[in-house]
Coordinates of C-alpha atoms in Angstrom, one line a residue:
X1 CA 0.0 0.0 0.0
X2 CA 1.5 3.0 -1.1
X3 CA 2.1 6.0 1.9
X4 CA 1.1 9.6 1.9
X5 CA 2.6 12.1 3.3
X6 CA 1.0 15.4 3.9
X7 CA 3.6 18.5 4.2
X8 CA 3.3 20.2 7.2
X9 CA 1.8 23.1 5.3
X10 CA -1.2 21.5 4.2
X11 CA -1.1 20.1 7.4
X12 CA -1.2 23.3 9.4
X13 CA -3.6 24.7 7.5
X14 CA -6.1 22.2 8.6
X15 CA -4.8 22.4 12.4
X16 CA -5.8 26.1 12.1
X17 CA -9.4 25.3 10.7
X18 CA -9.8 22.8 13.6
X19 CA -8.5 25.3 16.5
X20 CA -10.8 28.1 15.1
X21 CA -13.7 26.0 15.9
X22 CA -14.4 27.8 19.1
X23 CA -17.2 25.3 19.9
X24 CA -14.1 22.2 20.3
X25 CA -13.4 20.8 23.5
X26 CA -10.3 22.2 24.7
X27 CA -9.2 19.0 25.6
X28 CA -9.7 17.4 21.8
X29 CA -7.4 20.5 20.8
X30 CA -4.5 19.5 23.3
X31 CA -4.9 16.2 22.4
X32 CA -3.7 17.3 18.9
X33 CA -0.5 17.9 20.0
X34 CA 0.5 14.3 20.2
X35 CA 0.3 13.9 16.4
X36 CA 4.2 14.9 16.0
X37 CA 6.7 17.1 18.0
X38 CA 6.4 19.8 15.1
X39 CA 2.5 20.0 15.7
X40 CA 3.2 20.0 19.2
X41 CA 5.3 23.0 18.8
X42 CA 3.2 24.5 16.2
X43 CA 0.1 24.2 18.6
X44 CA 2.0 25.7 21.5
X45 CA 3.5 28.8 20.4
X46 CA 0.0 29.9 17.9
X47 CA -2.8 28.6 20.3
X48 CA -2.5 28.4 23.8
X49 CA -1.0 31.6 24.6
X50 CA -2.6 32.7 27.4
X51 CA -2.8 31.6 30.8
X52 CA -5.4 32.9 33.7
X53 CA -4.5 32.7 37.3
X54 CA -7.1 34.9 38.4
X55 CA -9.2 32.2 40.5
X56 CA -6.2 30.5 41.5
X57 CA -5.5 30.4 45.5
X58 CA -1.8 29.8 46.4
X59 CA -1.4 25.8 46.5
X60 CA -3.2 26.0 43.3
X61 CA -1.2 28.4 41.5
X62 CA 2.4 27.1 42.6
X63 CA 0.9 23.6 40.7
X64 CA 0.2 25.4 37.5
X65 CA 3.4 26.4 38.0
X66 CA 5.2 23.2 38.3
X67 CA 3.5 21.9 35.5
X68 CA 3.9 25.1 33.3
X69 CA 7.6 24.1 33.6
X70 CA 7.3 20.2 32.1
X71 CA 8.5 19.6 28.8
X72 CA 5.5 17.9 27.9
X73 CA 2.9 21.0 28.5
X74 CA 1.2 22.5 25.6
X75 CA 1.6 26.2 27.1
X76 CA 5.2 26.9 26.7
X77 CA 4.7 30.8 24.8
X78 CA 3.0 33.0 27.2
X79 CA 2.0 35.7 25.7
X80 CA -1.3 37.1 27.6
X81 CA -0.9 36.5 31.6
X82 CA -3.6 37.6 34.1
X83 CA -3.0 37.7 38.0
X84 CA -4.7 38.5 41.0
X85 CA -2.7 40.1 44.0
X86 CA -4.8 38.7 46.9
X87 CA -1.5 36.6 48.8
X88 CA 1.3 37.2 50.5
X89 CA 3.8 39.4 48.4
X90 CA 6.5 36.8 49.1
X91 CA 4.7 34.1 47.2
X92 CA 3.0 36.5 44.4
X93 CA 6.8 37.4 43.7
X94 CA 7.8 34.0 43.2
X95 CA 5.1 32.9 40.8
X96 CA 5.8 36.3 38.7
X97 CA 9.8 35.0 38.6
X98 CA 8.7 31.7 37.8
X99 CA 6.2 32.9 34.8
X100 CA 8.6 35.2 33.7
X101 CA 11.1 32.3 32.9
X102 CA 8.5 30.8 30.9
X103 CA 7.6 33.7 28.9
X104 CA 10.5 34.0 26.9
X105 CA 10.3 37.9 27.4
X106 CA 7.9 37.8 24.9
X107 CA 4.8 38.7 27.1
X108 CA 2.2 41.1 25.2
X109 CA -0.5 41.5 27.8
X110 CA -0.6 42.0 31.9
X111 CA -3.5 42.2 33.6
X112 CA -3.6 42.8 37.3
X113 CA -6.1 42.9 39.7
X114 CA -5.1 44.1 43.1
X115 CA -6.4 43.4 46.4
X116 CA -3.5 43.3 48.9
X117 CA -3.3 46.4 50.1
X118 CA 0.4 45.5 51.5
X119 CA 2.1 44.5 48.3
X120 CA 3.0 46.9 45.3
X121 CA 3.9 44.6 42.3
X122 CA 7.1 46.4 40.7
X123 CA 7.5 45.8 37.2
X124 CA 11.1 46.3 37.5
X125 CA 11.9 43.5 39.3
X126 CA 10.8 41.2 36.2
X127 CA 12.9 41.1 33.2
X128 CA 12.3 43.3 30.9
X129 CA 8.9 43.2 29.1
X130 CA 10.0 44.5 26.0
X131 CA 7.3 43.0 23.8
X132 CA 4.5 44.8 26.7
X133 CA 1.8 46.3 24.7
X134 CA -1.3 45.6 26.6
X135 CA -1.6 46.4 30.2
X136 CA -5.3 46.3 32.9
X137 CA -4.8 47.2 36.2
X138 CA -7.8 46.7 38.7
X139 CA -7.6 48.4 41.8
X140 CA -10.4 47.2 43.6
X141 CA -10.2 48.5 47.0
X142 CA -7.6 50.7 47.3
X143 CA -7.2 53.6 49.5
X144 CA -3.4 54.2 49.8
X145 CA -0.9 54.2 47.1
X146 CA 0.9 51.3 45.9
X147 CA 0.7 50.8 42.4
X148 CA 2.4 49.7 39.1
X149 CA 5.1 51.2 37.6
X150 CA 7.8 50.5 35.3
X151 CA 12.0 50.9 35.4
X152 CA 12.4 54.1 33.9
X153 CA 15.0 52.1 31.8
X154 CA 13.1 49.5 30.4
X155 CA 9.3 51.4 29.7
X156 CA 7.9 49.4 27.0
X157 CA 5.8 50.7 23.7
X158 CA 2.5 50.1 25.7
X159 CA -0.1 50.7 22.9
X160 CA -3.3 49.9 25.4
X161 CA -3.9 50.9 29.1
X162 CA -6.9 49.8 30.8
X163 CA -7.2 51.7 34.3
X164 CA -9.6 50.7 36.3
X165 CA -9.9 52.2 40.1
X166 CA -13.5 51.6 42.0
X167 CA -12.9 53.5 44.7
X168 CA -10.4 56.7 44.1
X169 CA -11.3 59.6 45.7
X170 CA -11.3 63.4 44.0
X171 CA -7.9 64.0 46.3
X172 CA -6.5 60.4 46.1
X173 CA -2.6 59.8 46.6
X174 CA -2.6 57.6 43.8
X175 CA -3.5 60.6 41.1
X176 CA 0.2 60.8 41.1
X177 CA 0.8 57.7 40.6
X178 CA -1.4 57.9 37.6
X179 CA -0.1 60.4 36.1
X180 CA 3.6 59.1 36.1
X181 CA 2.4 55.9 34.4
X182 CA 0.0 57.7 31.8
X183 CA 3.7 59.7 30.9
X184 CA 5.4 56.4 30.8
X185 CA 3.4 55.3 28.0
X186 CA 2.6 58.3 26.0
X187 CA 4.6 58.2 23.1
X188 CA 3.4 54.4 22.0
X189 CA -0.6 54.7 23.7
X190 CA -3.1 54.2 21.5
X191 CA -6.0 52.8 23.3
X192 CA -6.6 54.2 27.0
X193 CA -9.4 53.3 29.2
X194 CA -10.2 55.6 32.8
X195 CA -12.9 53.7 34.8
X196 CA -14.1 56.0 36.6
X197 CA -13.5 59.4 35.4
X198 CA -11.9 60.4 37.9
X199 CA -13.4 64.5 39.0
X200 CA -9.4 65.0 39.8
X201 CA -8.6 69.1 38.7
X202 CA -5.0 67.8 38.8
X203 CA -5.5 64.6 36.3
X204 CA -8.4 66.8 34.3
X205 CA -5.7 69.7 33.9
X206 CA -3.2 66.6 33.0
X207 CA -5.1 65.2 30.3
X208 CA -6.1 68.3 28.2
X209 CA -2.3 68.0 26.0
X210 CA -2.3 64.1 26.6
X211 CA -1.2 62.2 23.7
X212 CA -2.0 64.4 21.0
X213 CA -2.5 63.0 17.6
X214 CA -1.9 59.3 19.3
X215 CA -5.4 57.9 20.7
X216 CA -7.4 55.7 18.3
X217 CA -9.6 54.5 21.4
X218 CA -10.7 56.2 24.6
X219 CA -13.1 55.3 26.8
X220 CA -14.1 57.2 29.9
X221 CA -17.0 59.0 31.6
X222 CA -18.8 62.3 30.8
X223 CA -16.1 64.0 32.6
X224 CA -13.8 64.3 29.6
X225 CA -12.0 67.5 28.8
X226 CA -13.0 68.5 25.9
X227 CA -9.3 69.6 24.5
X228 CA -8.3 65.6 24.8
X229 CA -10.9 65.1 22.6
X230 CA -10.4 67.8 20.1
X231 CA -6.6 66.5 19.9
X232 CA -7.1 63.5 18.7
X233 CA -9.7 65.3 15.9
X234 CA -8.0 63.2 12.8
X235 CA -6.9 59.9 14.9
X236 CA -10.2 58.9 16.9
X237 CA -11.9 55.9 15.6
X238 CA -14.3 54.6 18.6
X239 CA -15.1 56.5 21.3
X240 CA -16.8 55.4 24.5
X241 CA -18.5 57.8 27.0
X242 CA -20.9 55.5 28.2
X243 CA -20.4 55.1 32.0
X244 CA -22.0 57.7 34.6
X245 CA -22.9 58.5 37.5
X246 CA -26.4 59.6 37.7
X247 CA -28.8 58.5 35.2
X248 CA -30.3 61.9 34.7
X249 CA -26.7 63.0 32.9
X250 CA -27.2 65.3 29.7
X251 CA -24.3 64.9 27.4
X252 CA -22.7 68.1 26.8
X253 CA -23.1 70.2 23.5
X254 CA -19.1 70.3 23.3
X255 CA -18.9 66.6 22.8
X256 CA -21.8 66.5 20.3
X257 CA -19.8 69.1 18.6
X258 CA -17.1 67.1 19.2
X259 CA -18.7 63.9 17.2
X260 CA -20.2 66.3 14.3
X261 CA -16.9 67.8 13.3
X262 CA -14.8 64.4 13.6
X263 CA -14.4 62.3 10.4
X264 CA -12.4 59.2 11.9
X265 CA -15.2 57.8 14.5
X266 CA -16.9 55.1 13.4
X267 CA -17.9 53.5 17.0
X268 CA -19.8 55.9 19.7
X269 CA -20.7 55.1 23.3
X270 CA -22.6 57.4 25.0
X271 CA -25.8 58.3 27.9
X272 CA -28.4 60.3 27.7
X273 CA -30.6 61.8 30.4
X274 CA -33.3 63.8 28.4
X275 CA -34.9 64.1 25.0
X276 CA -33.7 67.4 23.7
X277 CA -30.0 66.0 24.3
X278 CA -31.0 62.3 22.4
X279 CA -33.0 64.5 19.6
X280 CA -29.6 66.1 18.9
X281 CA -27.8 63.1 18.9
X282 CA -30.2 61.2 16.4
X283 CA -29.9 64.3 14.4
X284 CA -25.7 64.1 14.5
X285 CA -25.7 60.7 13.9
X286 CA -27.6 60.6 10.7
X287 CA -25.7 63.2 9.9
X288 CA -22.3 61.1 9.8
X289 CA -21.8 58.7 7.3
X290 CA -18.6 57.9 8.8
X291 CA -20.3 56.4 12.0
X292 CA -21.5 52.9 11.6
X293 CA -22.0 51.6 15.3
X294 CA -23.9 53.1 18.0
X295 CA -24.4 52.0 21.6
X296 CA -26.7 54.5 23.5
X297 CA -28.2 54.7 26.9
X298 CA -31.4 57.3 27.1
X299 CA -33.0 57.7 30.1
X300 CA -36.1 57.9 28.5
X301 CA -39.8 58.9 30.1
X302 CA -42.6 58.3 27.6
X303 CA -43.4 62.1 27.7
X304 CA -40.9 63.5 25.6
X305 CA -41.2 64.4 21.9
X306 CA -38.7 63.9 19.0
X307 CA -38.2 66.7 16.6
X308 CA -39.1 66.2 13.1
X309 CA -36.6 68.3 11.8
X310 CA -34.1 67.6 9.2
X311 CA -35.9 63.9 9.1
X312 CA -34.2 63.1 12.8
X313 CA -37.7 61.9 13.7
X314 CA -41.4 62.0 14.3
X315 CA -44.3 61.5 16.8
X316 CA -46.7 59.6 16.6
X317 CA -49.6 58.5 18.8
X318 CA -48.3 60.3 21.6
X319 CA -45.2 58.5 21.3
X320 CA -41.8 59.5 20.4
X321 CA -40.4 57.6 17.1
X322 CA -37.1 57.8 15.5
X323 CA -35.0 55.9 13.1
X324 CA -31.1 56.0 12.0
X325 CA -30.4 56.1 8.4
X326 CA -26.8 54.4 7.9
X327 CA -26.1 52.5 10.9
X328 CA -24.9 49.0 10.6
X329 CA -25.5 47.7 14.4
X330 CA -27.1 49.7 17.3
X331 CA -26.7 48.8 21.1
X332 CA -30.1 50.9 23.1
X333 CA -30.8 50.8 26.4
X334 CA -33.7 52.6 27.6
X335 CA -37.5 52.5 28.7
X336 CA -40.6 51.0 27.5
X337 CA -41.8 53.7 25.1
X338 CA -38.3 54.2 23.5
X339 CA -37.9 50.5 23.1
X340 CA -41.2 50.0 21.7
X341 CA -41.4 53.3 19.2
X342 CA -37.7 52.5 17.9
X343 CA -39.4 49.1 16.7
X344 CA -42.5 50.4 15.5
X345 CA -40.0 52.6 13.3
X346 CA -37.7 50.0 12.7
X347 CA -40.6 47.6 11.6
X348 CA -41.2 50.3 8.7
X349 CA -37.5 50.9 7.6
X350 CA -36.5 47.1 7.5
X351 CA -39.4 46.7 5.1
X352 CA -36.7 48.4 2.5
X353 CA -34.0 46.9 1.5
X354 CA -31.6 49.5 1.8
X355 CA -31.8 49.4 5.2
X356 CA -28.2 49.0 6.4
X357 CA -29.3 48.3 9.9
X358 CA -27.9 44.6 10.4
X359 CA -27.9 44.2 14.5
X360 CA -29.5 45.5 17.5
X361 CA -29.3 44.8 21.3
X362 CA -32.2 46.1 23.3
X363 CA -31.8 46.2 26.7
X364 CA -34.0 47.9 29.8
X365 CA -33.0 50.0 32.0
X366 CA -33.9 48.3 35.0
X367 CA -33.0 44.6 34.5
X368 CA -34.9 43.5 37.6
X369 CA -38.6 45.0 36.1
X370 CA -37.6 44.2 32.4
X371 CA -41.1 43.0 32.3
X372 CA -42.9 45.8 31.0
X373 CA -40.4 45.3 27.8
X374 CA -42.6 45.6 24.8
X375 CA -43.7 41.9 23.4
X376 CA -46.1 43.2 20.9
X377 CA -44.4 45.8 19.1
X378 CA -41.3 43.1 19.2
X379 CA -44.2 40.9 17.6
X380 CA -44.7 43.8 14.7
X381 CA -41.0 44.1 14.0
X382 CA -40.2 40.4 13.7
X383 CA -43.5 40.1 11.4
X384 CA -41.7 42.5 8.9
X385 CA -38.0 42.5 9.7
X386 CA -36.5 42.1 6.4
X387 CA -32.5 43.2 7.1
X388 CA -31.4 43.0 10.8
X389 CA -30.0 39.3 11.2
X390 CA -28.6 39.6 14.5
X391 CA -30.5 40.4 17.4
X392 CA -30.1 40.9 20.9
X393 CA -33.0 41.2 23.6
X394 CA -33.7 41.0 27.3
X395 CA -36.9 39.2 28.8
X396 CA -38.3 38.4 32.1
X397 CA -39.4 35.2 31.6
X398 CA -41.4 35.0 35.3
X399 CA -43.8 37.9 33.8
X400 CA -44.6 36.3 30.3
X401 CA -47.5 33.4 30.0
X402 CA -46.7 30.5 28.4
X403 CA -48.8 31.9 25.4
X404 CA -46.9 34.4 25.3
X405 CA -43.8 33.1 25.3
X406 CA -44.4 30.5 22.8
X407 CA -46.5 33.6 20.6
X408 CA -43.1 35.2 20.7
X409 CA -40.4 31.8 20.0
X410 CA -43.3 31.7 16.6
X411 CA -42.7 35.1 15.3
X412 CA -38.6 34.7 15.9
X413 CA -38.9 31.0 13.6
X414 CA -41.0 33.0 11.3
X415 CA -38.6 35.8 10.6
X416 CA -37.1 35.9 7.2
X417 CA -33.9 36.8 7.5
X418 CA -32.9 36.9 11.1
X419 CA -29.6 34.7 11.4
X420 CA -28.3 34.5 14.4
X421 CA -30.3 35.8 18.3
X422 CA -29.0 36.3 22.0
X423 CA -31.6 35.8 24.9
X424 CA -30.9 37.6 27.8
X425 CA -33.3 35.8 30.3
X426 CA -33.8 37.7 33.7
X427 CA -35.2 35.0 36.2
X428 CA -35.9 38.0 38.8
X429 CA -38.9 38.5 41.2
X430 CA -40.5 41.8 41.7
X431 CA -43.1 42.1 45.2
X432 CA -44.9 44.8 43.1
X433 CA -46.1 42.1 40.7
X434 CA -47.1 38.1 40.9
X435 CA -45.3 35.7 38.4
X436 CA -47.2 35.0 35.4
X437 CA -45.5 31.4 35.0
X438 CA -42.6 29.1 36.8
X439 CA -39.0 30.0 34.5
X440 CA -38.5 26.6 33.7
X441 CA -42.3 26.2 32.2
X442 CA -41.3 29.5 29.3
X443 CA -42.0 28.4 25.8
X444 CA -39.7 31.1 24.7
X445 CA -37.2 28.1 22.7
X446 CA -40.0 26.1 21.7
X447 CA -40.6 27.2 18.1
X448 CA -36.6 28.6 17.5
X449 CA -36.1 24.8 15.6
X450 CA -39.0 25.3 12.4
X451 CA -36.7 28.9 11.5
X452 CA -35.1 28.2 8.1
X453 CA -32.6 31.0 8.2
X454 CA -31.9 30.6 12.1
X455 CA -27.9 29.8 12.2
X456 CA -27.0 30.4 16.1
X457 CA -28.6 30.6 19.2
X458 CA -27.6 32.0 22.8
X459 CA -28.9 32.1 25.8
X460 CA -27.4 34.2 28.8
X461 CA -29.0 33.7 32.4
X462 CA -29.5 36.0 35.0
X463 CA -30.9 34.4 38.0
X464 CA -31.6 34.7 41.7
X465 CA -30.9 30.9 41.7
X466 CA -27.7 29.4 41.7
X467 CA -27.9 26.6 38.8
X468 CA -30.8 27.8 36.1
X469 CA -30.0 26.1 33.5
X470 CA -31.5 23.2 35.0
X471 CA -35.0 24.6 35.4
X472 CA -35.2 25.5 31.8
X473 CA -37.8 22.3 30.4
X474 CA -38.2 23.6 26.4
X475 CA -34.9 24.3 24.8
X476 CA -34.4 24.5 21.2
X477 CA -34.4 21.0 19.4
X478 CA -33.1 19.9 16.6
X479 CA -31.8 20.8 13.9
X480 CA -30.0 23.0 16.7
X481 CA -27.3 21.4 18.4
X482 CA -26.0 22.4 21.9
X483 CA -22.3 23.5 21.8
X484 CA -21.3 25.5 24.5
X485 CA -22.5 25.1 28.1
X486 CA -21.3 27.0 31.2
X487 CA -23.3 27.8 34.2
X488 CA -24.9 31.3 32.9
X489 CA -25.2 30.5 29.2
X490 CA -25.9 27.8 26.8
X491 CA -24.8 28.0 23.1
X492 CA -26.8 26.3 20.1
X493 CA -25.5 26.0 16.6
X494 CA -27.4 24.6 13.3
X495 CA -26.5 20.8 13.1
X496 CA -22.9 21.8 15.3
X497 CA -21.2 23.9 13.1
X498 CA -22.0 26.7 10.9
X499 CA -23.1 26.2 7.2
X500 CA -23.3 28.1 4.3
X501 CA -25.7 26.2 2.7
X502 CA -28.0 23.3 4.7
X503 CA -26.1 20.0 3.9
X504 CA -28.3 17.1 2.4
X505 CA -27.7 14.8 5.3
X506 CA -28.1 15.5 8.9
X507 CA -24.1 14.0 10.2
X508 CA -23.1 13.6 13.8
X509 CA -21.5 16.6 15.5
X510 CA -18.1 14.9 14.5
X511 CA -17.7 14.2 11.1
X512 CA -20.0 17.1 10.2
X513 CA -16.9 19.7 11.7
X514 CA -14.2 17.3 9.2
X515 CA -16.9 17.7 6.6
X516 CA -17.0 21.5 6.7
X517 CA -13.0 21.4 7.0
X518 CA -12.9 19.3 4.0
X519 CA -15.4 21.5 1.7
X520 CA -13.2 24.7 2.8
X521 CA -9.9 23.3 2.0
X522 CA -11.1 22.6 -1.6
X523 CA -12.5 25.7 -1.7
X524 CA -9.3 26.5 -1.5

């Protein structure tokens, strides 16, 4: 019988369509490595990358660490490490030394999250992270001023900086701190995240000639200056301004401005607190073909009217309506009568097919009494949705009948076009209002299998009980296979794996992912 041998490029190339199947055990994808030492060293330094100590007590972590340093593990390239300072500095230090012999200096992201108030984790005494261009530092708890920092000899090009402080107050000692590290990295910083804004005059004052002409993301709080923003006028591609403090917050006319004038954004985060600020922003938005992705939080309240000038919007019925004209995906959180007019509208613009809407996430304010989210006007809009294919939405499934729930899983299978949908299922009791039906008795799945264009399903859990998943009786059924399960969210995907076009036979899970391998290194 005559052998084959397949070079290692051809090969590889099938490794990498097998490791992209995110649905894969992880365990199957190790197991791969034992099909020849250059897989096994092909697998370690292009997959398994990263490694996550973040649960990790002591005893547990100095294990990982013993077997981090066998021959025979997979994880020998550690590129993205995440730790959390909550031990004794003594031992934290050691399993930093014993990582960083592992890491062949080639680590690319650090994140921290730090608890012990005792320890400050100096950067310096590591080897030098050269290849550092990503690093998150959590400060939970922290009322002092230990902190991160870097040997002024060895500052690497740090291209993303997440800071996130919980509790920092106005006069902190750590502003300082701050400050020196947001120096550090200013030449190379591209992406900076402040969580919280901090209402600092020394750090405001700081950050008005920050990085000028450098930021491409930044994502704070309302309290921005204003000349951070207008310095990085030609290089600002997403900007996030979503987070505040009270919901009643009016986004100032400077940052509208701000987003009028700019040519580079095409991702905007922001919150609303009344409808003569989120009239102006529906009318900016349309008004910038450059922006393609919206997430907005309006504290709406039913009352208010939108404008209908320059086409913004209209109302109707008492009720406020309003549509974008060029976005491809749209994130809104808000009340009842915004959620319910924006698909009323919708309903009407997806009946064109120049819609470029493509995905929405609709989320209520208050998670707890997302009850009173619109069911029929969701009804309407999935009777005539004919662009959005992905689509995100919250229920209460203790405040819908089984009627209605299974009323709604019918109008989801009957959509025409919609691909792919995320439940976000809130199992919450309110005093104010009986349940309507038991959690695990919803009907909301039970239709979900007759959809013909229906590619992926997920389900995301929020519950007062501790295991949820197991009270849920009618999940979706075949042709939808279950992929993914963890304790909060349950993943189904058309027949396992997803397809272009509906094969003629229904295979098992496993030869239909070497199937869909095989067709795609033909295509080839």
């Amino acid at each position: 019988m005559t052998s084959f041998r397949l070079p290692n490029i051809c090969l590889f190339k099938i490794l990498n369509l097998i490791l992209d199947i995110e649905y894969l055990p992880l365990k199957y994808k190790l197991s791969l490595c034992s099909i020849s030492k250059s897989v096994f060293q092909y697998i370690s330094k292009s997959q398994f990358t990263t490694l996550n100590l973040l649960k990790y007590q002591n005893i547990q972590c100095t294990e990982v660490i013993r077997h981090l340093s066998s021959p025979q593990c997979a994880i020998q390239y550690i590129y993205d490490l995440k730790l959390n300072i909550d031990t004794y500095s003594s031992t934290v230090k050691e399993h930093i030394r014993a990582i960083d012999k592992l890491k062949n200096y080639k680590l690319n992201s650090l994140y921290i999250i730090q608890k012990n108030y005792n320890f400050t984790l100096n950067l310096s005494d590591l080897s030098p992270l050269v290849n550092l261009k990503e690093l998150t530092i959590n400060v939970t708890d922290l009322i002092s001023c230990p902190f991160v920092y870097f040997d002024p000899m060895y500052i690497p090009k740090i291209t993303k900086l997440n800071l996130f402080f919980l509790r920092v107050s106005v006069n902190s000692q750590l502003i300082p701190n701050i400050i020196q590290l947001l120096k550090q990295v200013e030449q190379s910083i591209e992406d900076l995240y402040l969580f919280p804004g901090i209402r600092n005059n020394q750090l405001y004052q700081f950050l008005k000639s920050y990085a000028v002409g450098r930021l491409v993301k930044l994502r704070m709080n309302s309290y921005v200056p204003l000349d951070l923003l207008l310095n990085q006028k030609e290089t600002l591609q997403d900007l996030d301004l979503g987070f505040v403090y009270q919901s009643s917050f009016t986004i100032q006319s400077s940052i509208l401005e701000f987003i009028d004038q700019n040519q580079t954004l095409h991702t905007v985060s922001v919150s609303i607190g009344d409808s003569k600020a989120f009239n102006a922003m529906v009318r900016v938005i349309n008004s910038k073909k450059n922006i393609l992705h919206l997430s907005i939080r309006y504290q709406g309240n039913g009352h208010s009217t939108i404008s209908s000038q320059d086409g913004a919007g209209y109302l109707v019925n008492g009720k406020e309506e309003f549509e974008f004209t060029h976005l491809h995906s749209l994130a809104l959180t808000s009340d009842y009568h915004v959620i319910e007019s924006f698909l009323i509208s919708l309903s009407r613009q997806t009946l064109s097919t120049q819609s470029t809407l493509k995905h929405i996430d609709l989320k209520h304010l208050n998670f707890i009494n997302c009850f009173v989210l619109p069911t029929y006007s969701l009804n309407y809009f999935l009777a005539r949705n004919g662009t959005i294919t992905k689509l995100e939405y919250g229920f209460n499934t203790s405040y819908l009948t089984e009627s209605e729930s299974e009323i709604i899983s019918h109008f989801i299978a009957n959509s025409k076009v919609l691909q792919e949908i995320i439940f976000n299922i809130y199992q919450f009791q309110n005093k104010l209002r009986p349940n309507k039906l038991s959690p695990k008795q919803t009907k909301l799945f039970s239709k979900l299998h007759e959809s013909p264009t229906l590619q992926y399903i997920e389900i995301k859990l929020y519950s007062q009980t501790s295991k949820p998943l197991n009270k849920i009786k009618h999940l979706p059924k075949h042709p939808f296979i279950l992929v993914k399960k963890t304790d909060k969210s349950l993943c189904f995907d058309r027949y396992g794996v997803d397809y272009d076009h509906k094969p003629s036979t229904i295979p098992t899970s496993t030869n239909n992912i070497f199937k869909n391998i095989k067709n795609k290194i033909l295509k080839c």
